[in-house]
Coordinates of C-alpha atoms in Angstrom, one line a residue:
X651 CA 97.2 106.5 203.9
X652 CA 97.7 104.6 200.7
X653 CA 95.5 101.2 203.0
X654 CA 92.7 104.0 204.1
X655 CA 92.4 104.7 200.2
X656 CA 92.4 101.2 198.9
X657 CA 89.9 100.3 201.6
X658 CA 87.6 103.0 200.6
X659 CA 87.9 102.2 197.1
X660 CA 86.9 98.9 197.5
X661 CA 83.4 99.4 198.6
X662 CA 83.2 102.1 195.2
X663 CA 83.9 99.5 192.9
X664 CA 81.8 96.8 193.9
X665 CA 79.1 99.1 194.2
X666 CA 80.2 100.4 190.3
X667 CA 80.2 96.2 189.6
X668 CA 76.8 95.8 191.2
X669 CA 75.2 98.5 189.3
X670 CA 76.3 97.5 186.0
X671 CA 75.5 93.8 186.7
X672 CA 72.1 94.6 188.1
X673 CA 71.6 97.4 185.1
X674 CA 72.5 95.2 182.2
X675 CA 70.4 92.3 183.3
X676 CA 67.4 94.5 183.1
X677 CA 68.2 96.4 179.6
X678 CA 69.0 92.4 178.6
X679 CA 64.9 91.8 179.4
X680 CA 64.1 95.0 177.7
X681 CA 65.8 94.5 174.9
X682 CA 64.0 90.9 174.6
X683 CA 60.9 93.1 174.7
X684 CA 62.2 95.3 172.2
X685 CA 63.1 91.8 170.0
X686 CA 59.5 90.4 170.3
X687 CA 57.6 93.2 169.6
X688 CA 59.6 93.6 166.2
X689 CA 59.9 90.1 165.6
X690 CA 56.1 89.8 165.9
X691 CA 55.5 92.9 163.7
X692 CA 57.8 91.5 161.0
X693 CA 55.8 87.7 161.6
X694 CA 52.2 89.7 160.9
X695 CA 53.5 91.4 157.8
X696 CA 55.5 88.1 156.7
X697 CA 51.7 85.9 157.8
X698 CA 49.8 88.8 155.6
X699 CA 52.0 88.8 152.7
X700 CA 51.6 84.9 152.7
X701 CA 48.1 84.6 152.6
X702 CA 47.4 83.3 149.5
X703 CA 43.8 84.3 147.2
X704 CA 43.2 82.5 144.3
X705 CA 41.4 83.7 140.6
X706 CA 40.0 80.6 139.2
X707 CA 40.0 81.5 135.5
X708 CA 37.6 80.2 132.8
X709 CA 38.0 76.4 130.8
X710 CA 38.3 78.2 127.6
X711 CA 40.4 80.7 128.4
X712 CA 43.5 80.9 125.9
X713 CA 47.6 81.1 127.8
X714 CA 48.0 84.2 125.7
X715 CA 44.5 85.7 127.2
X716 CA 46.0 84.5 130.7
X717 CA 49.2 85.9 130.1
X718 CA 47.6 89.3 129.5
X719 CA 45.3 89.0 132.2
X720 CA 48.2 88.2 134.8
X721 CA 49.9 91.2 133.5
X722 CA 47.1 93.7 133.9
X723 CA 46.6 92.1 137.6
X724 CA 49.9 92.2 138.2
X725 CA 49.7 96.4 138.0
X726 CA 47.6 96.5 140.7
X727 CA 48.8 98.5 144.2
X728 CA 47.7 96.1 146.3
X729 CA 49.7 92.9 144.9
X730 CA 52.8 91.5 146.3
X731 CA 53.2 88.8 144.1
X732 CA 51.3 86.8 141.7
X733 CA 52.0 83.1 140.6
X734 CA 50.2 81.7 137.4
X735 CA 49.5 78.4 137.1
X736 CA 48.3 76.9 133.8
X737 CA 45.9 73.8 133.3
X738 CA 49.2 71.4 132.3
X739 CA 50.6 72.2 135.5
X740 CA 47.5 72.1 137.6
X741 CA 46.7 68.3 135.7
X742 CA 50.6 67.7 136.7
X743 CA 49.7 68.2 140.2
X744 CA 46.4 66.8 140.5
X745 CA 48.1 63.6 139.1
X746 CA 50.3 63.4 141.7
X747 CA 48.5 64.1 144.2
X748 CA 46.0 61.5 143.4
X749 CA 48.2 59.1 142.1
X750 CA 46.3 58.8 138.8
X751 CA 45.5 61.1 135.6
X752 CA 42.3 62.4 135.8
X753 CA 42.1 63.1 132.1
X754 CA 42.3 59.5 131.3
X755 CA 38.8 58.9 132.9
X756 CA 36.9 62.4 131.9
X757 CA 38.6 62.1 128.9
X758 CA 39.9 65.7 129.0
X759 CA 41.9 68.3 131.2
X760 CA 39.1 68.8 134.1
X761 CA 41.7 71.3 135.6
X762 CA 41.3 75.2 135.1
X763 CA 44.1 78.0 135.1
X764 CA 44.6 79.8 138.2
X765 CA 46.2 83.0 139.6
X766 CA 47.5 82.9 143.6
X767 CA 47.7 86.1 144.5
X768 CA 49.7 87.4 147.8
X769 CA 48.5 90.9 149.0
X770 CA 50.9 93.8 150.4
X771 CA 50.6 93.7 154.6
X772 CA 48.1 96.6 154.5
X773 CA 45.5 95.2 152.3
X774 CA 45.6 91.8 154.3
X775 CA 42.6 92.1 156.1
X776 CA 38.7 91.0 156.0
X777 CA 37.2 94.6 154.2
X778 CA 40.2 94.9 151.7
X779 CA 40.1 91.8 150.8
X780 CA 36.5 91.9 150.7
X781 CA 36.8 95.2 148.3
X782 CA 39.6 93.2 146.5
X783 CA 37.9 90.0 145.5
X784 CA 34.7 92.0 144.3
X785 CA 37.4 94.2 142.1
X786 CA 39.0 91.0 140.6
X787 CA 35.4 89.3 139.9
X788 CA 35.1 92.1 137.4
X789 CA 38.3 90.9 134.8
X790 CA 37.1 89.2 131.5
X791 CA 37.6 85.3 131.8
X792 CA 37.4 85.5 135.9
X793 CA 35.1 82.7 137.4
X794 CA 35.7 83.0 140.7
X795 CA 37.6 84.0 143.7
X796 CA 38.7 82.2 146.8
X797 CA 40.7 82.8 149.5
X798 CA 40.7 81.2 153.3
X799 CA 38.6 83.8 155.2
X800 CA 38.8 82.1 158.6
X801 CA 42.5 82.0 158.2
X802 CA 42.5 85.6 157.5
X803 CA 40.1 86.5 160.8
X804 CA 42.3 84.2 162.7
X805 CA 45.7 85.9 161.8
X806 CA 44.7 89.0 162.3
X807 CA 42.8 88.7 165.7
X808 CA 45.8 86.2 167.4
X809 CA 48.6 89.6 166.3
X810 CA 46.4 92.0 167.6
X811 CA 46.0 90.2 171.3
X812 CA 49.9 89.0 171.1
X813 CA 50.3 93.3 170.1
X814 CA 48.3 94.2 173.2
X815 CA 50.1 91.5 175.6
X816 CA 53.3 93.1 174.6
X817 CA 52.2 96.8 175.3
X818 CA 51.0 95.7 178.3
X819 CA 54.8 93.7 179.2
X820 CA 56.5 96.3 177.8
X821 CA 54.9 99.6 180.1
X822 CA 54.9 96.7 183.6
X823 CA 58.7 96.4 182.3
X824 CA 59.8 99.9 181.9
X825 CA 58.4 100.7 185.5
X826 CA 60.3 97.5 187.0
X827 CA 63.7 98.3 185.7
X828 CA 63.1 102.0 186.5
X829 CA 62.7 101.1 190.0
X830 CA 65.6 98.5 190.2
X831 CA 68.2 100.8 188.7
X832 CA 67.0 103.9 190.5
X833 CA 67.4 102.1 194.2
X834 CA 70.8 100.8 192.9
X835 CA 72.0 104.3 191.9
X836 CA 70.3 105.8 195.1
X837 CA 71.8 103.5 197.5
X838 CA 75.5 104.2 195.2
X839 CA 75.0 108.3 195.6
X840 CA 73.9 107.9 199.3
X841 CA 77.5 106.4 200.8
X842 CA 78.7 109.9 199.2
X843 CA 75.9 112.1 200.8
X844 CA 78.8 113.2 203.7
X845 CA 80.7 114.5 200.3
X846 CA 78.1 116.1 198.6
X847 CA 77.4 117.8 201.6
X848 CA 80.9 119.2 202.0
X849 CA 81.0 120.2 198.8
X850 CA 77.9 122.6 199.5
X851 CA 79.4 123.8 202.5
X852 CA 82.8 125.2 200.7
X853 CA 80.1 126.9 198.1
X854 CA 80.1 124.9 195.4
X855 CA 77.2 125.2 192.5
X856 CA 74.6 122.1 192.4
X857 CA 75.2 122.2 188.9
X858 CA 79.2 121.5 189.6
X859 CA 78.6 119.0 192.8
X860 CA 75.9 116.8 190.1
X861 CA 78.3 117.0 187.2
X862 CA 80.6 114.4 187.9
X863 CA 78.0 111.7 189.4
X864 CA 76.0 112.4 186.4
X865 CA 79.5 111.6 184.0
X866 CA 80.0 108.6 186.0
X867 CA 76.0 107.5 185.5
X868 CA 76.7 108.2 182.2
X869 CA 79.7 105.7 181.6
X870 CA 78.3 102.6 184.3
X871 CA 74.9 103.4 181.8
X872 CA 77.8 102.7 178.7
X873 CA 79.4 99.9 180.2
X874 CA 75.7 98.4 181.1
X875 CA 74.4 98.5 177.8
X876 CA 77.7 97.1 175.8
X877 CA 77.5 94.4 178.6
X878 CA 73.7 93.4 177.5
X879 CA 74.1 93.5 174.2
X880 CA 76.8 91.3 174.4
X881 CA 74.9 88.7 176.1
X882 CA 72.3 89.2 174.3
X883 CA 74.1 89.3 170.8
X884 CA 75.3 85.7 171.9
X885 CA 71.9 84.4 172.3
X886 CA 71.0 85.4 168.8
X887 CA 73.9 83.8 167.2
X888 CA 73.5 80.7 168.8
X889 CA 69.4 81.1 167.6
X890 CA 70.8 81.6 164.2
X891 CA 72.8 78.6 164.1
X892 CA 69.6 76.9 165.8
X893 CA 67.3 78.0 163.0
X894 CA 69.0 80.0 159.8
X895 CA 65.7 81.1 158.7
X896 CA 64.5 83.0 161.3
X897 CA 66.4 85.2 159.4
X898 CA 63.4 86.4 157.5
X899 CA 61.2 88.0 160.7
X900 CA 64.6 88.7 162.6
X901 CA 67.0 90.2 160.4
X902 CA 70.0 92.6 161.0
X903 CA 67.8 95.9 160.9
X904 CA 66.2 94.7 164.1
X905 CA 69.0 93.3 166.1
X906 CA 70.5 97.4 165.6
X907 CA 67.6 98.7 166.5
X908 CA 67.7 96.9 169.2
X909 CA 71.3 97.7 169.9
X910 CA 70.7 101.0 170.2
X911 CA 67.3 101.2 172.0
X912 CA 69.1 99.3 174.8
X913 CA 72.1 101.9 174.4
X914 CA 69.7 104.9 174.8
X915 CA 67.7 103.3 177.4
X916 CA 70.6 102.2 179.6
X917 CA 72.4 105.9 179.1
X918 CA 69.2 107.9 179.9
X919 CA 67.9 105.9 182.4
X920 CA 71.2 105.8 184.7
X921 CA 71.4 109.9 183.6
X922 CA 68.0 110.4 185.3
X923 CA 68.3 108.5 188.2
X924 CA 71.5 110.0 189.1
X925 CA 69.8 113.0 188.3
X926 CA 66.9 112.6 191.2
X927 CA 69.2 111.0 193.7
X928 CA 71.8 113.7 193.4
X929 CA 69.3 116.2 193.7
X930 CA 67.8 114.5 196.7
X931 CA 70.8 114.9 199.0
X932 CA 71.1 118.6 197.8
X933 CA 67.9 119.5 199.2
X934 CA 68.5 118.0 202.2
X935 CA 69.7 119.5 205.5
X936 CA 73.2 118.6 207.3
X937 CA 70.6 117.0 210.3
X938 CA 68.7 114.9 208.0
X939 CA 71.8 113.0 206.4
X940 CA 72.0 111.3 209.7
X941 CA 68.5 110.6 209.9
X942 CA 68.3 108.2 206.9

């Protein structure tokens, strides 16, 4: 009796193995997904935020009026940060960039103060900035403003395709791994159809017959998540030793988001599969089992 148990065990658990195998590998891609599209979110707002524009300030313009000019700026909502950079320190620069001081030969600082200005994610595109610059223009001692335009056209139009590329991965995804795990927990629920059949047969409630194949999709859905995000918590560490400062578009809020998207998706997805497939062989008719 004891052989006729272990034999029929067997088969259970490697069909248990095969679904948490088959299950993890897919919440492993979807949490990659889930990785890129935050990663790329956090890249555009890191991209925006580093865009610089520049306030070219007046020759005769005093560090004190500067100083109060950079302070009023500085107020502004839509400033990140703001680095001033006086007419010594542009002529230090200038010097070594050209390998020569330029004041020697026009016998003066030719240099003017500057402001670089980086803008909060929301403002970083063409209109606000547009809105923005003509704002600035307006300050006493301001002589112009400048600021990489095509760079700013080119940022935003590359995140908005890589944005659409990942919707478009991310919905072909969701119905691939629905499918996958759904025919694994099918096939697993149909070499018990005899039982559930039985079990109708003595009276029992569908709710009671679905309870415990929905407590065991619920644990396999567990065990397949902690199993992915194993895996894919090695990957990371190993990027991180790779590259320590990825560390600003891929930080520790995204890797638990992550965490538990694949935790939700793994439970809820084996839940409602068992779900259908459960309630599949309940409908059917003592005839049909034999039948399919």
């Amino acid at each position: 009796m004891a052989k006729k148990r272990n034999k029929a065990g067997k088969p259970r658990s490697l069909q248990v193995i095969t679904l948490c195998i088959s299950t993890a590998m897919v919440l492993i891609l979807i949490g990659m997904v889930v990785l890129t599209v935050f990663t790329s979110r956090n890249l555009s707002q890191y991209v925006k935020e580093n865009l610089t524009i520049t306030m070219i300030l007046q020759p005769d313009m005093s560090n004190e009026e500067c100083a109060a000019l950079c302070e009023r700026v500085d107020q502004q909502k839509y400033i990140s940060n703001l680095n001033f950079i006086s007419k010594e320190e542009a002529l230090k620069e200038g010097t070594k960039e050209l390998g020569a001081n330029p004041a020697e030969f026009a016998g003066e600082n030719p240099f003017t103060a500057e402001i670089e200005l980086q803008l909060k994610a929301n403002y970083a595109n063409n209109d606000s900035i547009k809105w923005i610059a003509k704002d600035l223009k307006t300050y006493k001692g301001v002589s112009d403003i400048t600021y990489r335009q095509d760079l700013v056209e080119s940022v935003n139009r590359t995140l908005g395709k890589i944005s659409f590329v990942l919707l478009i991965i991310a919905a072909l995804l969701t119905v691939v791994s629905f499918s996958l795990i759904n025919n694994t927990i099918r096939l697993s629920v149909y070499a018990r159809r005899f039982t559930i059949h039985t079990m109708k047969l003595v009276g029992a409630s569908w709710s009671f017959i679905r309870m415990p194949f929905l407590r065991v999709a619920i644990i396999e859905g567990l065990v397949s998540a902690l199993i992915a995000i194993a895996v894919l918590g090695v990957g990371m560490s190993l990027l991180f030793q790779y590259d320590p400062e990825i560390t600003v578009i891929l930080n520790w809020n995204v890797l638990i988001i992550t965490a538990l998207v694949m935790l939700a998706f793994g439970v809820l997805i084996t839940f409602f599969c068992s779900w259908l497939s459960v309630n599949k062989f309940l409908k059917m008719k003592a005839s049909s089992l034999y039948k399919i």
